[in-house]
Amino acid sequence: MQLARVIGTVVATVKADNMEGLRLLIVQPLTRQLQPAGQAVVAADAVEMAGPGELVFIVGAREAAEAMPNRFVPVDHAIVGIVDAVSELRR
Amino acid sequence: MQLARVIGTVVATVKADNMEGLRLLIVQPLTRQLQPAGQAVVAADAVEMAGPGELVFIVGAREAAEAMPNRFVPVDHAIVGIVDAVSELRR
Amino acid sequence: MQLARVIGTVVATVKADNMEGLRLLIVQPLTRQLQPAGQAVVAADAVEMAGPGELVFIVGAREAAEAMPNRFVPVDHAIVGIVDAVSELRR
Amino acid sequence: MQLARVIGTVVATVKADNMEGLRLLIVQPLTRQLQPAGQAVVAADAVEMAGPGELVFIVGAREAAEAMPNRFVPVDHAIVGIVDAVSELRR
Amino acid sequence: MQLARVIGTVVATVKADNMEGLRLLIVQPLTRQLQPAGQAVVAADAVEMAGPGELVFIVGAREAAEAMPNRFVPVDHAIVGIVDAVSELRR
């Protein structure tokens, strides 16, 4: 999973059949210092309450579909959690 | 999923058996500022109405096949939506 | 899927059980201008007629196995079509 | 699989349903010389005993879920082993 | 699949349950000119006879597990063949 920030939304009327009703957000992946890393992607919101600017973590590839109510969806990135805190571990 | 633009088409007579009838388009992945990012890929058109120059979003890997009428196809990128609007979220 | 050119072949006597009989070719992924892009990979030939120097398109990840006669094979790249033409779309 | 070091932890109250109870750690992928390589990722701890600073190896993509008690989880990176030693092979 | 060379081994006592008994080797992916390309990864040895320094080809992602005796293992890279020869194709 990867840390990311919600930065936008996508509106699409024409979609593959099994994508109807999914909330699609644009998220920017982040480093652990919460700096942008790589390209923004379009992710389905599996927690259904990720808001603008929120720090989340996303899952990619086949596992993204496992987060959705219907597992057989063409979704390759999903928001699966809203981050409360990121902490450094020390021995 | 990733934003992309339809930039070309591929004609192929010899194909794997279960790829017959699929519409294959060349799409250029884009950043959220809609600038080209990375290499163009060949994607199957799951919405069956993506036109030249159109702004779409594509899905990759195993999920692409979930977008097709027959799920057991060797397809790793599919167009799953035509974008009407991309908006920035503000708190 | 990605455009690629057939550039070599791999001979291997010792192979995982379910890979026996697969034709393994080295292919160089290409940009849409047909320039080399990234590293060459070893792909199984699912159309069984890709020749030396030929322009093909390949599929990656789990979908590659979907192109093979036996789906349960450890194959992550397969040649799934021979390209006749690549054309630019214009509005 | 990839060598990695445990460098932090993620606290998230709001999560996808089937992620409850998973221990989420931030891990930094390493080269074989044990130098940082690429971005840190959030991984579920499948061995349930990886501690701070520990050298582990992680698995990505769909296979990560295979390491969890419930296979149908939206997890794309998992810690699947704690490394005792890494050795060079010599002929 | 990708060409690679066996360069080391990993010893790990604590492992995910279904990884017991797997032989884990460190392999360095190679270009077709057999030069190192990218980071070394930890791969399970599906042919069970890859030796130090040997030229092999590896498979990644979900397909790696298909090469193992038990398909439901958290393995994302596997050695699936030992290379006898790599040849250039000429028309």
Coordinates of C-alpha atoms in Angstrom, one line a residue:
Chain A
M1 CA 0.0 0.0 0.0
Q2 CA 1.1 3.6 -0.5
L3 CA 0.5 6.8 1.3
A4 CA -1.3 9.4 -0.9
R5 CA -3.3 12.6 -0.8
V6 CA -6.7 13.2 -2.4
I7 CA -6.3 16.0 -4.9
G8 CA -9.2 15.9 -7.3
T9 CA -12.1 14.1 -8.7
V10 CA -13.1 12.6 -12.1
V11 CA -16.5 12.9 -13.7
A12 CA -17.3 10.3 -16.3
T13 CA -20.7 9.5 -17.8
V14 CA -19.6 6.8 -20.1
K15 CA -18.1 3.9 -18.1
A16 CA -17.6 0.2 -18.2
D17 CA -20.8 -1.5 -17.0
N18 CA -19.5 -2.7 -13.6
M19 CA -18.0 0.7 -12.7
E20 CA -21.4 2.4 -12.2
G21 CA -21.7 4.0 -8.8
L22 CA -18.0 4.0 -7.9
R23 CA -16.6 7.2 -6.5
L24 CA -13.4 8.1 -8.5
L25 CA -10.8 10.4 -6.9
I26 CA -7.5 11.6 -8.2
V27 CA -4.8 10.9 -5.6
Q28 CA -1.1 11.9 -5.5
P29 CA 1.2 9.1 -4.1
L30 CA 3.5 10.4 -1.4
T31 CA 6.9 9.5 0.1
R32 CA 7.0 8.7 3.9
Q33 CA 8.0 12.4 4.4
L34 CA 4.6 13.1 2.7
Q35 CA 6.2 14.6 -0.4
P36 CA 4.7 13.9 -3.9
A37 CA 6.2 10.8 -5.6
G38 CA 5.4 9.9 -9.1
Q39 CA 2.2 10.4 -11.1
A40 CA -1.2 11.0 -9.7
V41 CA -3.6 8.1 -10.4
V42 CA -7.4 7.7 -10.4
A43 CA -8.5 5.6 -7.5
A44 CA -11.9 4.2 -6.5
D45 CA -12.8 5.2 -2.9
A46 CA -13.5 2.0 -1.0
V47 CA -13.9 3.7 2.4
E48 CA -16.5 6.0 0.9
M49 CA -15.6 8.9 3.1
A50 CA -12.2 10.2 1.8
G51 CA -12.4 14.0 1.6
P52 CA -10.4 16.7 -0.3
G53 CA -6.8 17.0 0.9
E54 CA -7.1 14.0 3.1
L55 CA -4.1 11.7 3.8
V56 CA -5.0 8.1 2.8
F57 CA -3.4 4.9 1.8
I58 CA -4.1 3.2 -1.5
V59 CA -3.8 -0.3 -2.8
G60 CA -2.9 -1.2 -6.4
A61 CA -3.3 -4.0 -8.9
R62 CA -5.7 -6.9 -8.4
E63 CA -6.0 -6.2 -4.7
A64 CA -7.8 -2.9 -5.3
A65 CA -10.8 -4.9 -6.5
E66 CA -10.9 -6.9 -3.3
A67 CA -11.7 -3.7 -1.5
M68 CA -14.9 -3.0 -3.5
P69 CA -18.4 -4.3 -2.7
N70 CA -18.3 -6.2 -6.0
R71 CA -14.9 -7.9 -6.5
F72 CA -15.3 -8.3 -10.2
V73 CA -14.7 -4.7 -11.2
P74 CA -12.0 -3.2 -13.5
V75 CA -10.4 -1.2 -10.7
D76 CA -6.6 -1.1 -10.2
H77 CA -6.2 1.5 -7.5
A78 CA -8.5 1.9 -4.4
I79 CA -8.4 4.0 -1.3
V80 CA -8.5 1.5 1.6
G81 CA -7.8 3.7 4.6
I82 CA -7.7 7.2 6.0
V83 CA -4.5 7.8 7.9
D84 CA -4.6 9.1 11.4
A85 CA -0.9 9.1 12.1
V86 CA 2.4 7.9 10.6
S87 CA 5.1 7.3 13.1
E88 CA 8.8 6.4 13.0
L89 CA 9.8 3.2 14.7
R90 CA 12.8 3.3 17.0
R91 CA 14.5 0.4 18.6
Chain B
M1 CA -6.7 4.0 -13.1
Q2 CA -4.9 6.5 -15.2
L3 CA -5.9 9.5 -17.4
A4 CA -5.0 8.9 -21.0
R5 CA -5.7 10.2 -24.5
V6 CA -6.6 8.1 -27.6
I7 CA -3.9 8.7 -30.2
G8 CA -4.0 5.8 -32.6
T9 CA -5.2 2.4 -33.6
V10 CA -3.6 -1.0 -34.2
V11 CA -4.6 -3.4 -37.0
A12 CA -3.6 -7.1 -36.4
T13 CA -4.9 -10.0 -38.4
V14 CA -3.0 -12.7 -36.5
K15 CA -4.1 -12.6 -32.8
A16 CA -4.5 -14.9 -29.9
D17 CA -7.8 -16.8 -30.2
N18 CA -9.7 -15.0 -27.5
M19 CA -8.7 -11.5 -28.7
E20 CA -10.9 -11.7 -31.8
G21 CA -13.3 -8.8 -32.1
L22 CA -11.6 -6.5 -29.6
R23 CA -11.1 -2.9 -30.6
L24 CA -7.4 -2.0 -29.9
L25 CA -6.4 1.6 -29.5
I26 CA -3.1 3.3 -28.8
V27 CA -3.5 5.5 -25.8
Q28 CA -1.0 8.0 -24.2
P29 CA -1.1 8.1 -20.4
L30 CA -1.3 11.6 -19.0
T31 CA -0.5 13.5 -15.8
R32 CA -3.3 15.2 -14.0
Q33 CA -2.3 18.4 -15.8
L34 CA -3.1 16.3 -18.9
Q35 CA 0.6 16.3 -20.1
P36 CA 2.0 13.0 -21.6
A37 CA 3.6 10.7 -19.0
G38 CA 5.5 7.6 -20.0
Q39 CA 5.1 5.3 -23.0
A40 CA 1.9 4.9 -25.0
V41 CA 0.2 1.5 -24.6
V42 CA -2.2 -0.6 -26.6
A43 CA -5.5 -0.8 -24.8
A44 CA -8.7 -2.7 -25.5
D45 CA -11.8 -0.4 -25.7
A46 CA -14.2 -1.6 -23.0
V47 CA -16.7 1.2 -23.5
E48 CA -16.7 0.7 -27.3
M49 CA -17.1 4.3 -28.1
A50 CA -13.8 6.0 -27.4
G51 CA -13.0 8.2 -30.3
P52 CA -9.8 9.8 -31.7
G53 CA -8.3 12.4 -29.4
E54 CA -10.7 11.6 -26.6
L55 CA -9.8 11.9 -22.9
V56 CA -10.3 8.6 -21.2
F57 CA -9.2 6.6 -18.2
I58 CA -7.6 3.3 -18.5
V59 CA -7.2 0.4 -16.1
G60 CA -4.1 -1.9 -16.1
A61 CA -3.1 -5.4 -15.2
R62 CA -5.6 -8.2 -14.3
E63 CA -8.4 -5.7 -13.8
A64 CA -8.4 -4.8 -17.5
A65 CA -9.8 -8.2 -18.3
E66 CA -12.7 -7.6 -15.8
A67 CA -13.9 -4.8 -18.1
M68 CA -14.3 -7.1 -21.1
P69 CA -17.4 -9.1 -22.0
N70 CA -15.3 -12.2 -21.7
R71 CA -13.1 -12.0 -18.6
F72 CA -10.6 -14.7 -19.7
V73 CA -8.8 -12.6 -22.3
P74 CA -5.1 -11.7 -22.5
V75 CA -5.7 -8.0 -22.1
D76 CA -3.6 -5.9 -19.7
H77 CA -4.9 -2.4 -20.4
A78 CA -8.5 -1.4 -21.1
I79 CA -10.3 1.9 -21.6
V80 CA -13.0 1.9 -18.9
G81 CA -14.4 5.4 -19.1
I82 CA -14.6 8.6 -21.1
V83 CA -13.8 11.7 -19.0
D84 CA -16.3 14.5 -18.9
A85 CA -14.4 16.6 -16.3
V86 CA -11.4 16.5 -14.0
S87 CA -11.6 18.9 -11.1
E88 CA -9.4 20.0 -8.2
L89 CA -10.7 19.4 -4.8
R90 CA -10.4 22.2 -2.3
R91 CA -11.1 22.0 1.4
Chain C
M1 CA -0.5 -4.3 -24.4
Q2 CA 2.7 -3.0 -25.8
L3 CA 4.3 -2.8 -29.2
A4 CA 7.5 -4.9 -29.5
R5 CA 9.9 -6.4 -32.0
V6 CA 11.1 -10.0 -31.9
I7 CA 14.9 -9.9 -31.5
G8 CA 16.0 -13.3 -30.3
T9 CA 15.3 -16.6 -28.8
V10 CA 16.0 -18.5 -25.6
V11 CA 17.0 -22.1 -25.3
A12 CA 16.5 -23.8 -21.9
T13 CA 16.5 -27.5 -21.2
V14 CA 15.8 -27.2 -17.5
K15 CA 12.4 -25.5 -17.1
A16 CA 9.5 -25.5 -14.6
D17 CA 7.2 -28.5 -15.4
N18 CA 4.3 -26.6 -17.0
M19 CA 6.6 -24.6 -19.3
E20 CA 7.5 -27.5 -21.5
G21 CA 6.7 -26.9 -25.2
L22 CA 6.4 -23.2 -25.0
R23 CA 8.2 -21.1 -27.6
L24 CA 10.3 -18.5 -25.8
L25 CA 11.3 -15.3 -27.7
I26 CA 13.2 -12.2 -26.7
V27 CA 11.2 -9.1 -27.6
Q28 CA 12.2 -5.5 -27.4
P29 CA 9.3 -3.2 -26.3
L30 CA 8.8 -0.2 -28.5
T31 CA 7.4 3.3 -28.4
R32 CA 4.6 4.2 -30.8
Q33 CA 7.2 5.6 -33.1
L34 CA 8.6 2.1 -33.0
Q35 CA 11.8 3.1 -31.1
P36 CA 13.2 0.7 -28.4
A37 CA 11.8 1.5 -24.9
G38 CA 13.1 -0.1 -21.8
Q39 CA 14.6 -3.6 -21.4
A40 CA 14.0 -6.6 -23.6
V41 CA 11.9 -9.4 -22.0
V42 CA 11.4 -13.1 -22.6
A43 CA 7.9 -13.7 -23.9
A44 CA 6.0 -16.9 -24.7
D45 CA 4.6 -16.9 -28.3
A46 CA 0.9 -17.4 -28.0
V47 CA 0.2 -16.9 -31.8
E48 CA 2.9 -19.5 -32.6
M49 CA 3.9 -17.8 -35.7
A50 CA 5.9 -14.7 -34.8
G51 CA 9.1 -14.6 -36.8
P52 CA 12.4 -12.8 -36.5
G53 CA 12.2 -9.0 -36.7
E54 CA 8.4 -9.1 -36.7
L55 CA 6.4 -6.3 -35.1
V56 CA 4.1 -7.7 -32.5
F57 CA 2.2 -6.7 -29.4
I58 CA 2.7 -8.3 -26.1
V59 CA 0.7 -8.6 -23.0
G60 CA 2.1 -8.7 -19.5
A61 CA 1.4 -9.9 -16.0
R62 CA -1.4 -12.5 -15.2
E63 CA -3.1 -11.8 -18.6
A64 CA -0.2 -13.4 -20.4
A65 CA -1.1 -16.8 -19.1
E66 CA -4.7 -16.3 -20.4
A67 CA -3.2 -16.4 -23.9
M68 CA -1.7 -19.8 -23.5
P69 CA -3.4 -23.2 -24.2
N70 CA -2.9 -24.0 -20.5
R71 CA -3.8 -21.0 -18.4
F72 CA -1.9 -22.3 -15.3
V73 CA 1.6 -21.5 -16.5
P74 CA 4.3 -19.3 -15.0
V75 CA 4.3 -16.9 -18.0
D76 CA 4.3 -13.2 -17.4
H77 CA 4.8 -11.9 -21.0
A78 CA 3.1 -13.3 -24.1
I79 CA 3.0 -12.3 -27.8
V80 CA -0.7 -12.1 -28.5
G81 CA -0.8 -10.5 -32.0
I82 CA 1.3 -9.7 -35.1
V83 CA 0.8 -6.0 -36.1
D84 CA -0.2 -5.3 -39.7
A85 CA -0.5 -1.5 -39.2
V86 CA -0.3 1.2 -36.6
S87 CA -2.2 4.4 -37.5
E88 CA -2.5 7.8 -36.0
L89 CA -6.1 8.8 -35.3
R90 CA -7.2 12.3 -36.4
R91 CA -10.3 14.1 -35.4
Chain D
M1 CA 10.4 -10.7 -3.1
Q2 CA 12.5 -7.8 -2.0
L3 CA 14.7 -7.0 0.9
A4 CA 13.4 -4.2 3.1
R5 CA 13.8 -2.6 6.5
V6 CA 10.9 -1.8 8.9
I7 CA 11.0 2.0 9.4
G8 CA 7.6 3.1 10.7
T9 CA 4.0 2.3 11.4
V10 CA 0.6 3.6 10.1
V11 CA -2.4 4.2 12.3
A12 CA -5.8 4.3 10.5
T13 CA -9.2 4.1 12.1
V14 CA -11.2 4.3 8.9
K15 CA -10.3 1.3 6.8
A16 CA -11.8 -1.0 4.2
D17 CA -13.9 -3.7 6.0
N18 CA -11.6 -6.6 5.4
M19 CA -8.5 -4.8 6.6
E20 CA -9.5 -4.7 10.2
G21 CA -6.9 -6.2 12.5
L22 CA -4.0 -6.1 10.0
R23 CA -0.7 -4.7 11.4
L24 CA 0.5 -2.0 8.9
L25 CA 4.2 -1.1 8.8
I26 CA 6.1 1.3 6.7
V27 CA 9.1 -0.5 5.1
Q28 CA 11.9 0.8 3.0
P29 CA 13.0 -1.5 0.1
L30 CA 16.7 -2.2 -0.1
T31 CA 19.4 -3.2 -2.6
R32 CA 21.3 -6.4 -1.9
Q33 CA 24.0 -4.2 -0.3
L34 CA 21.1 -3.1 2.0
Q35 CA 21.0 0.4 0.7
P36 CA 17.6 2.2 0.4
A37 CA 16.1 1.7 -3.1
G38 CA 13.0 3.5 -4.2
Q39 CA 10.0 4.7 -2.2
A40 CA 8.9 3.3 1.2
V41 CA 5.6 1.4 1.1
V42 CA 3.0 0.4 3.6
A43 CA 3.0 -3.4 4.1
A44 CA 0.8 -5.8 6.1
D45 CA 2.9 -7.9 8.5
A46 CA 2.2 -11.5 7.7
V47 CA 4.7 -13.0 10.2
E48 CA 3.2 -10.8 13.0
M49 CA 6.6 -10.3 14.7
A50 CA 8.6 -7.9 12.6
G51 CA 10.1 -5.3 14.9
P52 CA 11.4 -1.8 14.4
G53 CA 14.6 -1.6 12.3
E54 CA 14.4 -5.3 11.4
L55 CA 15.6 -6.7 8.0
V56 CA 12.7 -8.4 6.3
F57 CA 11.6 -9.5 2.9
I58 CA 8.4 -8.4 1.3
V59 CA 6.2 -9.7 -1.4
G60 CA 4.1 -7.5 -3.7
A61 CA 1.0 -7.6 -5.9
R62 CA -1.6 -10.3 -5.6
E63 CA 0.8 -12.7 -3.8
A64 CA 0.8 -10.4 -0.8
A65 CA -2.8 -11.4 0.0
E66 CA -1.8 -15.1 -0.2
A67 CA 0.3 -14.5 2.9
M68 CA -2.6 -13.3 5.0
P69 CA -5.0 -15.4 7.1
N70 CA -7.9 -14.2 4.9
R71 CA -6.8 -14.3 1.3
F72 CA -9.5 -11.9 0.1
V73 CA -7.9 -8.7 1.4
P74 CA -7.0 -5.5 -0.4
V75 CA -3.3 -5.9 0.5
D76 CA -0.6 -5.4 -2.1
H77 CA 2.6 -5.6 0.0
A78 CA 3.2 -8.0 2.9
I79 CA 6.2 -8.9 5.1
V80 CA 6.6 -12.6 4.6
G81 CA 9.9 -13.3 6.3
I82 CA 12.5 -12.0 8.7
V83 CA 16.0 -12.2 7.3
D84 CA 18.7 -14.0 9.4
A85 CA 21.5 -13.7 6.8
V86 CA 22.1 -12.7 3.2
S87 CA 25.1 -14.4 1.6
E88 CA 26.9 -14.1 -1.7
L89 CA 27.1 -17.3 -3.7
R90 CA 30.5 -18.3 -5.2
R91 CA 31.1 -21.0 -7.7
Chain E
M1 CA 10.1 -13.4 -18.2
Q2 CA 13.5 -11.8 -17.6
L3 CA 17.0 -13.0 -17.9
A4 CA 18.8 -13.0 -14.6
R5 CA 21.9 -14.3 -12.8
V6 CA 21.9 -16.1 -9.4
I7 CA 24.1 -14.0 -7.1
G8 CA 23.2 -15.0 -3.5
T9 CA 21.0 -16.7 -1.1
V10 CA 18.7 -15.6 1.8
V11 CA 18.4 -17.4 5.1
A12 CA 15.2 -16.7 7.1
T13 CA 13.9 -18.7 10.0
V14 CA 10.7 -16.7 10.6
K15 CA 8.6 -17.0 7.5
A16 CA 4.9 -16.9 6.4
D17 CA 3.5 -20.4 7.0
N18 CA 3.2 -21.4 3.4
M19 CA 6.8 -20.4 2.5
E20 CA 8.4 -23.2 4.5
G21 CA 10.7 -25.3 2.4
L22 CA 11.1 -22.9 -0.5
R23 CA 14.6 -22.2 -1.7
L24 CA 15.2 -18.4 -1.8
L25 CA 17.9 -17.0 -4.1
I26 CA 19.0 -13.5 -4.8
V27 CA 19.0 -12.9 -8.6
Q28 CA 20.2 -9.9 -10.6
P29 CA 18.0 -9.1 -13.6
L30 CA 20.0 -8.7 -16.9
T31 CA 19.7 -7.0 -20.2
R32 CA 19.8 -9.2 -23.3
Q33 CA 23.5 -8.3 -23.5
L34 CA 23.6 -9.9 -20.1
Q35 CA 24.5 -6.7 -18.3
P36 CA 22.9 -6.0 -14.8
A37 CA 19.6 -4.0 -15.1
G38 CA 17.7 -2.7 -12.1
Q39 CA 17.7 -4.0 -8.5
A40 CA 18.4 -7.6 -7.5
V41 CA 15.3 -9.4 -6.2
V42 CA 14.7 -12.5 -4.0
A43 CA 13.2 -15.3 -6.1
A44 CA 11.9 -18.8 -5.2
D45 CA 13.7 -21.5 -7.2
A46 CA 11.0 -23.5 -9.0
V47 CA 13.5 -25.7 -11.0
E48 CA 15.3 -26.6 -7.7
M49 CA 18.6 -26.8 -9.3
A50 CA 19.8 -23.3 -10.1
G51 CA 23.4 -22.9 -8.9
P52 CA 25.6 -20.0 -8.0
G53 CA 26.4 -17.7 -11.0
E54 CA 24.0 -19.5 -13.2
L55 CA 22.1 -17.8 -16.0
V56 CA 18.3 -18.3 -15.5
F57 CA 15.1 -16.7 -16.4
I58 CA 12.6 -15.5 -13.9
V59 CA 8.9 -14.8 -13.9
G60 CA 7.2 -12.1 -11.8
A61 CA 3.9 -11.3 -10.2
R62 CA 1.1 -13.8 -9.8
E63 CA 2.6 -16.1 -12.4
A64 CA 5.6 -16.9 -10.1
A65 CA 3.2 -18.8 -7.8
E66 CA 2.0 -20.9 -10.7
A67 CA 5.6 -22.3 -10.9
M68 CA 5.5 -23.6 -7.4
P69 CA 4.3 -27.1 -6.2
N70 CA 1.7 -25.3 -4.1
R71 CA 0.1 -22.5 -6.1
F72 CA -1.2 -20.6 -3.1
V73 CA 2.1 -19.1 -1.9
P74 CA 3.1 -15.5 -1.3
V75 CA 5.8 -15.6 -4.0
D76 CA 6.2 -12.9 -6.6
H77 CA 9.4 -13.9 -8.4
A78 CA 10.4 -17.4 -9.3
I79 CA 13.2 -19.0 -11.3
V80 CA 11.5 -21.0 -14.0
G81 CA 14.3 -22.1 -16.3
I82 CA 18.1 -22.4 -16.7
V83 CA 19.3 -20.8 -19.9
D84 CA 21.4 -22.9 -22.2
A85 CA 21.7 -20.3 -25.0
V86 CA 20.4 -16.9 -26.0
S87 CA 20.5 -16.2 -29.7
E88 CA 19.9 -13.2 -32.0
L89 CA 17.3 -13.8 -34.6
R90 CA 18.1 -12.7 -38.1
R91 CA 15.8 -12.5 -41.1

